[in-house]
C-alpha positions as semicolon CSV with decimal commas, in nm:
position;residue;x (nm);y (nm);z (nm)
1;M;10,427;11,186;10,203
2;A;10,692;11,346;10,424
3;R;10,499;11,258;10,740
4;H;10,472;10,893;10,636
5;A;10,811;10,840;10,474
6;D;10,845;10,478;10,589
7;E;10,511;10,381;10,436
8;A;10,597;10,561;10,112
9;D;10,928;10,374;10,095
10;D;10,751;10,041;10,149
11;I;10,505;10,120;9,871
12;L;10,790;10,221;9,640
13;L;10,976;9,896;9,710
14;A;10,664;9,687;9,649
15;A;10,591;9,866;9,322
16;A;10,950;9,827;9,199
17;D;10,949;9,457;9,289
18;S;10,630;9,408;9,090
19;G;10,796;9,565;8,785
20;H;10,659;9,921;8,775
21;L;10,900;10,114;8,554
22;F;10,872;10,453;8,724
23;A;10,910;10,296;9,068
24;K;11,230;10,126;8,951
25;R;11,355;10,463;8,825
26;D;11,278;10,639;9,153
27;M;11,436;10,362;9,356
28;A;11,750;10,376;9,139
29;F;11,771;10,753;9,196
30;R;11,741;10,706;9,571
31;M;12,010;10,439;9,568
32;M;12,247;10,658;9,367
33;K;12,186;10,950;9,602
34;G;12,296;10,734;9,893
35;H;11,978;10,615;10,068
36;K;12,112;10,306;10,243
37;R;11,766;10,157;10,299
38;F;11,732;10,079;9,930
39;G;12,084;9,963;9,849
40;T;12,425;10,084;9,743
41;R;12,508;10,340;9,475
42;R;12,648;10,065;9,254
43;Q;12,322;9,869;9,279
44;G;12,133;10,187;9,191
45;L;12,346;10,237;8,883
46;F;12,287;9,880;8,766
47;L;11,914;9,919;8,832
48;W;11,914;10,244;8,632
49;L;12,091;10,076;8,340
50;G;11,848;9,784;8,361
51;I;11,555;10,015;8,292
52;Y;11,653;10,076;7,929
53;P;11,552;9,734;7,791
54;D;11,206;9,786;7,944
55;L;11,186;10,131;7,785
56;F;11,272;9,993;7,442
57;R;11,021;9,711;7,486
58;L;10,749;9,960;7,574
59;G;10,844;10,195;7,292
60;L;10,834;9,922;7,030
61;A;10,534;9,744;7,180
62;D;10,236;9,634;6,986
63;V;9,893;9,725;7,126
64;Y;9,817;9,352;7,141
65;D;10,126;9,269;7,349
66;E;10,004;9,062;7,646
67;R;10,297;9,167;7,870
68;L;10,166;9,524;7,889
69;R;9,838;9,427;8,055
């Protein structure tokens, strides 16, 4: 991954845009640490706080919930 950092960043951005929860978390961490390619620290904090509704939805989800497929 270290040799192909640009490709890994592109994959992370694509996964976060498609709604992958762990990709959103990793992108928020990178933003808060100061990686300018992803955004500002403030945007990272808002992204981090935006993860919690998804966590609650997944924790309370029914096995027949169509949004989880």
